[in-house]
GROMACS .gro file of C-alpha atoms in nm:
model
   96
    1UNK     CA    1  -1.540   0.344  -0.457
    2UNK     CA    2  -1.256   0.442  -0.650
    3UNK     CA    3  -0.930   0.603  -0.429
    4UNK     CA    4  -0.816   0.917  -0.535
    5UNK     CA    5  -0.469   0.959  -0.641
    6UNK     CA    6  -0.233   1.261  -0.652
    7UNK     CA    7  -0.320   1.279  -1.072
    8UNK     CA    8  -0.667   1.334  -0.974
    9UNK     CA    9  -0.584   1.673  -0.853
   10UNK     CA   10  -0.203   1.793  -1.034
   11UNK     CA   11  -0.449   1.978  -1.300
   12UNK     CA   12  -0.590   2.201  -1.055
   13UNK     CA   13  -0.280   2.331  -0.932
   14UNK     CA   14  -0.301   2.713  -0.967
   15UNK     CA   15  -0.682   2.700  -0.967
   16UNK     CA   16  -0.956   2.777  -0.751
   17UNK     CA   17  -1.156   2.525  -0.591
   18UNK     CA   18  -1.519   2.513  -0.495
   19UNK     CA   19  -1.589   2.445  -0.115
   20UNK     CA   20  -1.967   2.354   0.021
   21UNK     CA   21  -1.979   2.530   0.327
   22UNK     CA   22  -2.298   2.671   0.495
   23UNK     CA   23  -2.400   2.969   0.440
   24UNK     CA   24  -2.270   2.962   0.081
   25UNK     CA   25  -2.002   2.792  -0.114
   26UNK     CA   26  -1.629   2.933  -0.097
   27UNK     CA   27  -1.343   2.915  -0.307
   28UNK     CA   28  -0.945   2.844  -0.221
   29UNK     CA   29  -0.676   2.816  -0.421
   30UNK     CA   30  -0.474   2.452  -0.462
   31UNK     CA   31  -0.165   2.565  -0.383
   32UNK     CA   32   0.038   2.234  -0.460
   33UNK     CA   33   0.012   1.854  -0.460
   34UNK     CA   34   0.270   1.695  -0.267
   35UNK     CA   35   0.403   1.274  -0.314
   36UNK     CA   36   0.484   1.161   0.050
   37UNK     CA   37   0.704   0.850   0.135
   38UNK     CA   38   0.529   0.533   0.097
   39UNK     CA   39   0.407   0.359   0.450
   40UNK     CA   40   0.525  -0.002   0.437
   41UNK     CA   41   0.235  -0.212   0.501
   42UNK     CA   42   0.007   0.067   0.354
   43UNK     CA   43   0.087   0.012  -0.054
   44UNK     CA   44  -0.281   0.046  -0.183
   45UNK     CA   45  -0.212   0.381  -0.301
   46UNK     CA   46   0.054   0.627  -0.306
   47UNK     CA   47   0.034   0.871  -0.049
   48UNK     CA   48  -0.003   1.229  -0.087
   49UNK     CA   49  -0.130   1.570   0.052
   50UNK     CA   50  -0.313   1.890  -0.060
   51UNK     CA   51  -0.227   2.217   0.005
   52UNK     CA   52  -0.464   2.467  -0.015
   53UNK     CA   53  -0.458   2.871   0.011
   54UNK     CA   54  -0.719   3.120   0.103
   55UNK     CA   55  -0.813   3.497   0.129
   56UNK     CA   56  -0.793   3.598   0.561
   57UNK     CA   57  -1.162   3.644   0.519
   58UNK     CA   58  -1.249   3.261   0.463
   59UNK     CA   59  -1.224   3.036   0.783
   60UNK     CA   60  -1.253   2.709   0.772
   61UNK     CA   61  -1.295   2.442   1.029
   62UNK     CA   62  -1.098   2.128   1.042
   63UNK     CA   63  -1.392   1.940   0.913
   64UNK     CA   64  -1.497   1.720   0.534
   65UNK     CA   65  -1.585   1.932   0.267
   66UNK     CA   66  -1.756   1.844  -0.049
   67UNK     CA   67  -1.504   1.987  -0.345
   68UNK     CA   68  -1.545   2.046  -0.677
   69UNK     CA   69  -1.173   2.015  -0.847
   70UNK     CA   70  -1.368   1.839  -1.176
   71UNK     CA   71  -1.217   1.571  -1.312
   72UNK     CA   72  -1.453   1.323  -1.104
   73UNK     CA   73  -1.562   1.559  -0.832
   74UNK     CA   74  -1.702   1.684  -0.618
   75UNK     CA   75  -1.478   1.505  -0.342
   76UNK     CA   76  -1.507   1.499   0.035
   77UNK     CA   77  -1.271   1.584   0.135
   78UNK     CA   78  -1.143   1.608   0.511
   79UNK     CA   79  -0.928   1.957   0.551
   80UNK     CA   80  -0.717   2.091   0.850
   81UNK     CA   81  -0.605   2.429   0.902
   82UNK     CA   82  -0.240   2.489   0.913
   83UNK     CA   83  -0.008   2.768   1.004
   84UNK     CA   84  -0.081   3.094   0.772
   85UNK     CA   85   0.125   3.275   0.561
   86UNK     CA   86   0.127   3.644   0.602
   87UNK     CA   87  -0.223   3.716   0.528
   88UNK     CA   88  -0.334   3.344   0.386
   89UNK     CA   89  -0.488   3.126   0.547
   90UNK     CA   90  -0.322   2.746   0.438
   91UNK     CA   91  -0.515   2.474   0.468
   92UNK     CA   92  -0.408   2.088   0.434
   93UNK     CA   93  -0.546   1.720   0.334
   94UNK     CA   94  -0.334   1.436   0.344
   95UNK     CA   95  -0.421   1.107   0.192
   96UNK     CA   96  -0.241   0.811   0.301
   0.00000   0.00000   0.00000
């Protein structure tokens, strides 16, 4: 299995993506890819972190998701909510 790498997602910055969730897919905005400092010992791949934005209305548990961002997809990917902004709900996946 291939790892995936921060260039697997920079296209879909700005762009919805497609969550599996029961009862019925949702989408949420990529928000930003973000490079994080290298962990000495850890130098398979560079290690990064998704940040991803969405309406109040769509709640999320901290859970793996099956993603469609194309290029390869869909992912699983494992997403955590984080602190909201205003009236957006942030969510976060870091990949180390």
């Amino acid at each position: 299995m291939r790892l995936m790498t921060p260039e697997d997602f920079e296209p879909w910055v700005g762009k919805k993506v497609r969550v599996n969730t029961a009862p019925h897919p949702v989408e949420i905005l990529l928000a930003c890819v973000q490079r994080l400092k290298p962990i000495i010992g850890a130098d398979f791949r560079e290690p990064f972190e998704l940040i991803f934005e969405a309406p109040w209305s769509v709640v999320l548990l901290d859970d793996s998701y099956e993603c469609d961002c194309g290029r390869g997809g869909p992912y699983l990917i494992h997403i955590t909510q984080i602190l909201p902004r205003q009236q957006t709900r942030r969510y976060q996946a870091i990949f180390t």
